[in-house]
Every structure is written in C-alpha cells, then in structure tokens.
C-alpha cells in the first residue's frame, strides 16, 4: 500500500514541479520561442528599426505594469490606470504655456492625486480595490473628456524630443522604462518597503501584527501606480504629438494586468516579479506584432491574447492548490 502510494505520488510531484516552473519562468521560455519563430517566419524581424519599434510600443505598457505589479503584490488591483493616462494627457496641454517640464509635472501630479484618492478609499474607507479603481476608471475618463474635449495637437518641441528623441540610439521612452524597472526592482528586492508590500499581500493580518502600517503602505502603492500611469500617458501623448482623452490608454489596464500575471506575479498577492513583468509585457507585444505582421485579423489577435492570459491564470491556480 505504501509502495503503491509512493509510486503514484512521484509522477504527481513531478507534474506539480513542472507546472510551478512554467508558472514562474515559462514567460522567458515562451518569449525565446516566439523570437525564434519570428526570426524564421517574419521578414526583417531582426532589423534595428523593427526591434526599436517593438521596444517603443512595449515601454508604456511596461511602465504601467510595474505599478500594477506592486498593487497586485498587496492583493489589490488597479483598473483606473488607462483613465489616469488619459487624464494626465488631458491636463498637461492646459499648462504647456508655462514650459514643457512644468506641464509634465502637473500631468504626473494629476495621476498621483488619482492614486491618492484610490489609496484612501481602499485603506481608510475599506472599499474593495476593484470597486474603488472602477469608480476612478469611469470618473477619470469622464473628467479627461471634460477637461480635454476633442483631440488636441501637441506641437511643443520639448514633448517632441521626449516622444521621438533618443540617447545613443535608445529612445527616451525605452530609457525611461529601463530606469523604472531598475528603481522598482531595487525597491522590491532591497528595501523594507518591498518586503512590506509582499507581507501585506501574503497575509494582511500577520503583517499588521508585525507592526507594518498597512494603510500608509497601501496609499503609497496606489499613488505610485497613479504616478507611473500618468507618466506613461504623457509618453504616449508625446510620441503621437496629440492628446485624445477618448482613446488614450483605452484597455491599458487589461494589458498591464496581463503582463503582470503572465510574468508570474500571483493575483493572490504576496510576491512581485519585476523581471517577469518585463517578460510579460514583451511577450504580449511580440504576440500582437507577430499576428499583425502576418495579416491576422485583430479579432483573432485579441482571442489569442485571451487564451494566453487564461493559461497563465490557470497555471497560477494549479500552483496555489499545491
């Protein structure tokens, strides 16, 4: 009986180990395979211009996803990021007459204030994160439409440099994303703040008993998410040289959540995988780019993305059960 149990448990244990490995590191394997496939089937995939374009298009999603990863690390969710992007891009043109930098700062502050409001609603008034951020998703988009109105052309030279300029051939948007990855990675792995985020997501009650100031950490996390989303919105507006509050950042929350989940961060909180989030954002961008390059309909592309997300979540569920 004991021998039979041991015989059946061994394959189960191996299956569990494989599933855990795929959930944690499968994003890198999938990314490598997709790159190889593209090298074989996609003309001009390895050209500098194409790789540059992929990185530029990934940068805003990645910046937003970094904030989302911290929020999910606390067992929360932030559905407001797309509307915060639109709001910051709508506010910024109102102050562009005072100079590029002041206008950018005011746009980012608008995102920070949105995050502050969400953080207070979640931590001090006890609203569920999905409810608080859903309210800002709807209200923020409406406010952006009121402030911004119709699409506005942005002809500011400073914004043009931010959107299309580069340093040593690396676009400023990509450099910004790299800097944010390093900063967030440092905070998550080398500071007590990162430990507190994961402690709250892992066991909120235990974190409270350990003396962690839950409310302060939650407010800070949502403010950071708002700041990052606002900066991403400004990057998108600067690159397109236009601010359209109706479409800017639309569905960005889903792209960011997908990048985080595919990257191995559990929706149950307690663990933030910064490099995995980078891999997730790159993988989602490459999937879309591959399908577009081969004239696959947009509807099919969306379904493929949905399948990838479902598989990633299913792997996480399996990992939790073990």
CSV table of C-alpha atoms in Angstrom, one decimal:
chain,number,residue,atom,x,y,z
A,1,UNK,CA,0.0,0.0,0.0
A,2,UNK,CA,2.8,2.3,1.0
A,3,UNK,CA,4.8,1.4,-2.1
A,4,UNK,CA,1.7,2.0,-4.3
A,5,UNK,CA,1.2,5.4,-2.8
A,6,UNK,CA,4.8,6.4,-3.3
A,7,UNK,CA,4.6,5.2,-6.9
A,8,UNK,CA,1.6,7.3,-7.7
A,9,UNK,CA,2.8,10.4,-5.8
A,10,UNK,CA,6.1,10.6,-7.7
A,11,UNK,CA,4.5,11.5,-11.1
A,12,UNK,CA,2.1,13.9,-9.3
A,13,UNK,CA,5.1,15.6,-7.7
A,14,UNK,CA,6.9,15.9,-11.0
A,15,UNK,CA,3.8,17.3,-12.7
A,16,UNK,CA,3.5,19.8,-9.9
A,17,UNK,CA,7.1,20.9,-10.2
A,18,UNK,CA,6.8,21.3,-13.9
A,19,UNK,CA,3.6,23.4,-13.5
A,20,UNK,CA,5.3,25.6,-10.8
A,21,UNK,CA,8.3,26.1,-13.0
A,22,UNK,CA,6.2,27.1,-16.0
A,23,UNK,CA,4.1,29.5,-13.9
A,24,UNK,CA,7.3,31.1,-12.6
A,25,UNK,CA,9.6,31.1,-15.6
A,26,UNK,CA,7.5,30.0,-18.6
A,27,UNK,CA,7.3,33.6,-19.8
A,28,UNK,CA,11.0,33.6,-20.6
A,29,UNK,CA,10.8,30.3,-22.5
A,30,UNK,CA,7.7,31.5,-24.4
A,31,UNK,CA,9.5,34.7,-25.3
A,32,UNK,CA,12.6,32.9,-26.5
A,33,UNK,CA,10.5,30.5,-28.6
A,34,UNK,CA,8.5,33.4,-30.1
A,35,UNK,CA,11.6,35.2,-31.0
A,36,UNK,CA,13.0,32.1,-32.8
A,37,UNK,CA,9.7,31.6,-34.6
A,38,UNK,CA,9.8,35.3,-35.8
A,39,UNK,CA,13.4,35.0,-36.9
A,40,UNK,CA,12.3,32.1,-39.1
A,41,UNK,CA,8.9,33.3,-40.5
A,42,UNK,CA,8.8,37.1,-40.2
A,43,UNK,CA,10.8,39.1,-42.8
A,44,UNK,CA,13.0,41.8,-41.4
A,45,UNK,CA,12.3,40.8,-37.8
A,46,UNK,CA,15.9,41.3,-36.6
A,47,UNK,CA,16.3,44.7,-38.2
A,48,UNK,CA,17.2,47.5,-35.9
A,49,UNK,CA,14.1,49.6,-36.9
A,50,UNK,CA,11.8,46.7,-36.1
A,51,UNK,CA,13.3,45.9,-32.7
A,52,UNK,CA,13.3,49.6,-31.9
A,53,UNK,CA,9.6,49.8,-32.7
A,54,UNK,CA,8.8,46.8,-30.5
A,55,UNK,CA,10.6,48.3,-27.6
A,56,UNK,CA,8.9,51.7,-28.1
A,57,UNK,CA,5.5,50.1,-28.2
A,58,UNK,CA,6.3,48.0,-25.1
A,59,UNK,CA,7.5,50.9,-22.9
A,60,UNK,CA,4.2,52.5,-21.9
A,61,UNK,CA,2.6,49.1,-21.1
A,62,UNK,CA,5.7,48.1,-19.1
A,63,UNK,CA,5.7,51.3,-17.0
A,64,UNK,CA,2.0,50.9,-16.2
A,65,UNK,CA,2.5,47.2,-15.5
A,66,UNK,CA,5.3,47.9,-12.9
A,67,UNK,CA,2.8,50.0,-10.8
A,68,UNK,CA,0.2,47.3,-11.4
A,69,UNK,CA,2.6,44.6,-10.1
A,70,UNK,CA,3.1,46.5,-6.8
A,71,UNK,CA,-0.6,46.9,-6.4
A,72,UNK,CA,-1.3,43.2,-7.2
A,73,UNK,CA,1.5,42.3,-4.7
A,74,UNK,CA,-0.7,43.8,-2.0
A,75,UNK,CA,-3.6,41.6,-3.2
A,76,UNK,CA,-5.2,44.6,-4.9
A,77,UNK,CA,-6.0,45.6,-8.4
A,78,UNK,CA,-5.9,48.9,-10.2
A,79,UNK,CA,-8.4,49.3,-13.1
A,80,UNK,CA,-8.0,53.0,-13.3
A,81,UNK,CA,-4.6,53.2,-15.0
A,82,UNK,CA,-6.0,53.7,-18.5
A,83,UNK,CA,-8.2,56.6,-17.4
A,84,UNK,CA,-5.3,58.1,-15.4
A,85,UNK,CA,-3.2,58.1,-18.5
A,86,UNK,CA,-5.9,59.9,-20.4
A,87,UNK,CA,-6.4,62.4,-17.5
A,88,UNK,CA,-2.8,63.3,-17.3
A,89,UNK,CA,-2.5,63.7,-21.0
A,90,UNK,CA,-5.6,66.0,-20.9
A,91,UNK,CA,-4.3,68.1,-18.1
A,92,UNK,CA,-0.8,68.6,-19.5
A,93,UNK,CA,-1.7,70.7,-22.5
A,94,UNK,CA,-3.5,73.3,-20.3
A,95,UNK,CA,-0.1,74.2,-18.8
A,96,UNK,CA,2.1,73.8,-21.8
A,97,UNK,CA,2.4,77.6,-22.0
A,98,UNK,CA,4.4,77.6,-18.8
A,99,UNK,CA,7.0,75.2,-20.3
A,100,UNK,CA,7.4,71.6,-21.1
A,101,UNK,CA,8.7,70.4,-17.7
A,102,UNK,CA,6.0,72.2,-15.6
A,103,UNK,CA,3.3,70.8,-17.8
A,104,UNK,CA,4.7,67.3,-17.5
A,105,UNK,CA,5.0,67.6,-13.7
A,106,UNK,CA,1.4,68.8,-13.4
A,107,UNK,CA,0.2,65.9,-15.5
A,108,UNK,CA,2.1,63.5,-13.3
A,109,UNK,CA,0.7,65.2,-10.2
A,110,UNK,CA,-2.8,64.6,-11.5
A,111,UNK,CA,-2.0,60.9,-11.7
A,112,UNK,CA,-0.6,60.9,-8.2
A,113,UNK,CA,-3.8,62.6,-6.9
A,114,UNK,CA,-5.9,59.9,-8.5
A,115,UNK,CA,-3.8,57.3,-6.9
A,116,UNK,CA,-4.0,59.1,-3.5
A,117,UNK,CA,-7.8,59.1,-3.8
A,118,UNK,CA,-7.9,55.4,-4.6
A,119,UNK,CA,-5.5,54.6,-1.8
A,120,UNK,CA,-7.6,56.5,0.8
A,121,UNK,CA,-10.8,54.8,-0.4
A,122,UNK,CA,-9.2,51.4,-0.1
A,123,UNK,CA,-7.2,51.8,3.1
A,124,UNK,CA,-9.2,54.2,5.2
A,125,UNK,CA,-12.8,53.6,3.9
A,126,UNK,CA,-12.4,49.9,3.3
A,127,UNK,CA,-13.6,49.8,-0.3
A,128,UNK,CA,-12.6,46.8,-2.3
A,129,UNK,CA,-9.8,47.8,-4.7
A,130,UNK,CA,-11.8,46.7,-7.7
A,131,UNK,CA,-14.7,49.0,-6.7
A,132,UNK,CA,-12.6,52.0,-5.9
A,133,UNK,CA,-10.5,51.7,-9.1
A,134,UNK,CA,-13.6,51.0,-11.2
A,135,UNK,CA,-15.1,54.3,-10.0
A,136,UNK,CA,-12.0,56.2,-11.0
A,137,UNK,CA,-11.8,54.3,-14.3
A,138,UNK,CA,-15.2,55.6,-15.2
A,139,UNK,CA,-15.0,59.0,-13.5
A,140,UNK,CA,-11.4,59.7,-14.6
A,141,UNK,CA,-12.2,59.0,-18.3
A,142,UNK,CA,-15.2,61.3,-18.0
A,143,UNK,CA,-13.2,64.1,-16.3
A,144,UNK,CA,-10.5,63.7,-19.0
A,145,UNK,CA,-13.2,64.2,-21.7
A,146,UNK,CA,-14.5,67.3,-19.9
A,147,UNK,CA,-11.0,68.8,-19.5
A,148,UNK,CA,-9.5,67.7,-22.8
A,149,UNK,CA,-12.6,67.8,-25.0
A,150,UNK,CA,-11.7,66.7,-28.5
A,151,UNK,CA,-8.3,65.5,-29.7
A,152,UNK,CA,-5.6,68.2,-29.3
A,153,UNK,CA,-2.4,68.5,-31.4
A,154,UNK,CA,0.7,69.0,-29.2
A,155,UNK,CA,3.3,70.9,-31.1
A,156,UNK,CA,5.6,71.6,-28.2
A,157,UNK,CA,9.3,71.0,-29.1
A,158,UNK,CA,10.1,69.6,-25.7
A,159,UNK,CA,7.4,67.0,-25.9
A,160,UNK,CA,8.6,66.1,-29.4
A,161,UNK,CA,12.0,65.4,-28.1
A,162,UNK,CA,10.6,63.2,-25.3
A,163,UNK,CA,8.3,61.3,-27.7
A,164,UNK,CA,10.7,60.8,-30.6
A,165,UNK,CA,14.2,61.6,-29.4
A,166,UNK,CA,16.9,59.2,-28.3
A,167,UNK,CA,20.2,58.9,-26.4
A,168,UNK,CA,22.9,56.9,-28.1
A,169,UNK,CA,20.2,55.5,-30.3
A,170,UNK,CA,18.0,54.3,-27.5
A,171,UNK,CA,14.6,56.2,-27.4
A,172,UNK,CA,13.8,58.2,-24.3
A,173,UNK,CA,10.6,56.2,-23.7
A,174,UNK,CA,12.6,53.0,-23.6
A,175,UNK,CA,15.3,54.5,-21.4
A,176,UNK,CA,12.5,55.7,-19.1
A,177,UNK,CA,11.1,52.2,-18.9
A,178,UNK,CA,14.6,50.7,-18.1
A,179,UNK,CA,15.1,53.3,-15.3
A,180,UNK,CA,11.7,52.4,-13.8
A,181,UNK,CA,12.4,48.7,-14.0
A,182,UNK,CA,15.7,49.2,-12.1
A,183,UNK,CA,14.1,51.5,-9.5
A,184,UNK,CA,11.0,49.3,-8.9
A,185,UNK,CA,13.3,46.2,-8.8
A,186,UNK,CA,15.5,47.9,-6.2
A,187,UNK,CA,12.6,48.9,-4.1
A,188,UNK,CA,11.1,45.4,-4.2
A,189,UNK,CA,14.2,43.4,-3.5
A,190,UNK,CA,16.5,45.8,-1.5
A,191,UNK,CA,14.2,47.9,0.7
A,192,UNK,CA,11.8,47.2,3.6
A,193,UNK,CA,9.1,48.9,1.5
A,194,UNK,CA,9.2,45.9,-0.9
A,195,UNK,CA,9.1,43.5,2.0
A,196,UNK,CA,6.0,45.3,3.4
A,197,UNK,CA,4.2,45.1,0.1
A,198,UNK,CA,4.7,41.4,-0.2
A,199,UNK,CA,3.9,40.9,3.5
A,200,UNK,CA,0.5,42.6,3.2
A,201,UNK,CA,-0.3,40.6,0.1
A,202,UNK,CA,0.8,37.3,1.7
A,203,UNK,CA,-1.0,37.7,5.0
A,204,UNK,CA,-2.5,41.1,5.9
A,205,UNK,CA,-3.4,40.2,9.4
A,206,UNK,CA,0.1,38.9,10.2
A,207,UNK,CA,1.6,42.0,8.6
A,208,UNK,CA,-0.5,44.1,10.9
A,209,UNK,CA,0.5,42.2,13.9
A,210,UNK,CA,4.2,42.6,12.8
A,211,UNK,CA,3.8,46.3,13.1
A,212,UNK,CA,3.5,47.2,9.4
A,213,UNK,CA,1.5,50.3,8.8
A,214,UNK,CA,-1.0,48.8,6.4
A,215,UNK,CA,-2.8,52.0,5.4
A,216,UNK,CA,0.3,54.0,4.7
A,217,UNK,CA,1.8,51.3,2.5
A,218,UNK,CA,-1.4,50.8,0.6
A,219,UNK,CA,-1.8,54.6,-0.1
A,220,UNK,CA,1.8,54.8,-1.2
A,221,UNK,CA,1.4,51.8,-3.6
A,222,UNK,CA,-1.7,53.3,-5.3
A,223,UNK,CA,0.0,56.7,-5.5
A,224,UNK,CA,3.0,55.1,-7.2
A,225,UNK,CA,0.7,53.3,-9.6
A,226,UNK,CA,-1.0,56.5,-10.5
A,227,UNK,CA,2.3,58.4,-11.0
A,228,UNK,CA,3.6,55.6,-13.3
A,229,UNK,CA,0.3,55.5,-15.3
A,230,UNK,CA,0.4,59.3,-15.6
A,231,UNK,CA,4.0,59.3,-16.9
A,232,UNK,CA,3.0,56.6,-19.4
A,233,UNK,CA,0.1,58.7,-20.6
A,234,UNK,CA,2.4,61.6,-21.2
A,235,UNK,CA,4.9,59.4,-23.1
A,236,UNK,CA,2.1,58.2,-25.4
A,237,UNK,CA,0.8,61.7,-26.0
A,238,UNK,CA,4.4,63.0,-26.6
A,239,UNK,CA,5.1,60.3,-29.2
A,240,UNK,CA,1.8,60.8,-31.1
A,241,UNK,CA,2.1,64.6,-30.6
A,242,UNK,CA,-1.6,64.6,-29.7
A,243,UNK,CA,-3.9,64.2,-26.7
A,244,UNK,CA,-7.1,62.3,-27.3
A,245,UNK,CA,-8.9,61.6,-23.9
A,246,UNK,CA,-11.4,59.3,-25.6
A,247,UNK,CA,-8.9,56.7,-26.8
A,248,UNK,CA,-5.6,57.3,-25.0
A,249,UNK,CA,-4.9,54.5,-22.5
A,250,UNK,CA,-8.1,52.6,-23.5
A,251,UNK,CA,-7.9,49.0,-22.2
A,252,UNK,CA,-4.4,49.7,-20.8
A,253,UNK,CA,-5.5,48.2,-17.5
A,254,UNK,CA,-6.1,44.8,-19.2
A,255,UNK,CA,-2.7,44.9,-21.0
A,256,UNK,CA,-0.9,45.8,-17.7
A,257,UNK,CA,-2.7,43.0,-15.7
A,258,UNK,CA,-1.9,40.5,-18.5
A,259,UNK,CA,1.8,41.4,-18.4
A,260,UNK,CA,1.9,41.1,-14.6
A,261,UNK,CA,0.1,37.7,-14.5
A,262,UNK,CA,1.9,36.2,-17.4
A,263,UNK,CA,5.1,37.3,-15.7
A,264,UNK,CA,4.4,35.1,-12.8
A,265,UNK,CA,3.1,37.5,-10.2
A,266,UNK,CA,0.2,35.9,-8.4
A,267,UNK,CA,-3.2,37.6,-8.4
A,268,UNK,CA,-3.4,36.5,-4.7
A,269,UNK,CA,-0.6,38.8,-3.8
A,270,UNK,CA,2.5,38.2,-1.7
A,271,UNK,CA,5.0,38.1,-4.4
A,272,UNK,CA,6.1,40.7,-7.1
A,273,UNK,CA,8.1,39.5,-10.0
A,274,UNK,CA,9.6,42.6,-11.7
A,275,UNK,CA,11.7,40.8,-14.4
A,276,UNK,CA,8.8,38.5,-15.0
A,277,UNK,CA,6.6,41.6,-15.6
A,278,UNK,CA,9.2,42.8,-18.2
A,279,UNK,CA,9.0,39.5,-19.9
A,280,UNK,CA,5.2,39.5,-19.8
A,281,UNK,CA,5.0,43.0,-21.4
A,282,UNK,CA,7.5,41.9,-24.1
A,283,UNK,CA,5.7,38.7,-24.8
A,284,UNK,CA,2.3,40.3,-25.2
A,285,UNK,CA,3.7,42.9,-27.5
A,286,UNK,CA,5.5,40.3,-29.6
A,287,UNK,CA,2.3,38.2,-29.9
A,288,UNK,CA,0.4,41.1,-31.3
A,289,UNK,CA,3.3,42.2,-33.5
A,290,UNK,CA,3.7,38.6,-34.9
A,291,UNK,CA,0.0,38.3,-35.7
A,292,UNK,CA,-0.2,41.8,-37.3
A,293,UNK,CA,2.9,41.1,-39.4
A,294,UNK,CA,1.2,38.1,-40.9
A,295,UNK,CA,-2.1,39.9,-41.6
A,296,UNK,CA,-4.1,38.1,-38.9
A,297,UNK,CA,-7.3,39.8,-38.1
A,298,UNK,CA,-7.4,42.0,-35.0
A,299,UNK,CA,-10.3,39.9,-33.5
A,300,UNK,CA,-8.2,36.7,-33.8
A,301,UNK,CA,-5.2,38.6,-32.2
A,302,UNK,CA,-7.4,39.5,-29.2
A,303,UNK,CA,-8.6,35.9,-28.8
A,304,UNK,CA,-5.0,34.6,-28.9
A,305,UNK,CA,-4.1,37.1,-26.1
A,306,UNK,CA,-7.1,35.9,-24.1
A,307,UNK,CA,-6.0,32.3,-24.4
A,308,UNK,CA,-2.5,33.2,-23.2
A,309,UNK,CA,-3.9,35.1,-20.2
A,310,UNK,CA,-6.3,32.2,-19.3
A,311,UNK,CA,-3.4,29.7,-19.5
A,312,UNK,CA,-1.2,31.9,-17.2
A,313,UNK,CA,-4.0,32.2,-14.6
A,314,UNK,CA,-4.8,28.5,-14.8
A,315,UNK,CA,-1.1,27.7,-14.1
A,316,UNK,CA,-1.3,30.0,-11.1
A,317,UNK,CA,-4.4,28.4,-9.8
A,318,UNK,CA,-2.7,25.0,-10.0
A,319,UNK,CA,0.3,26.3,-8.2
A,320,UNK,CA,-1.9,27.7,-5.3
A,321,UNK,CA,-3.6,24.3,-4.9
A,322,UNK,CA,-0.3,22.6,-4.4
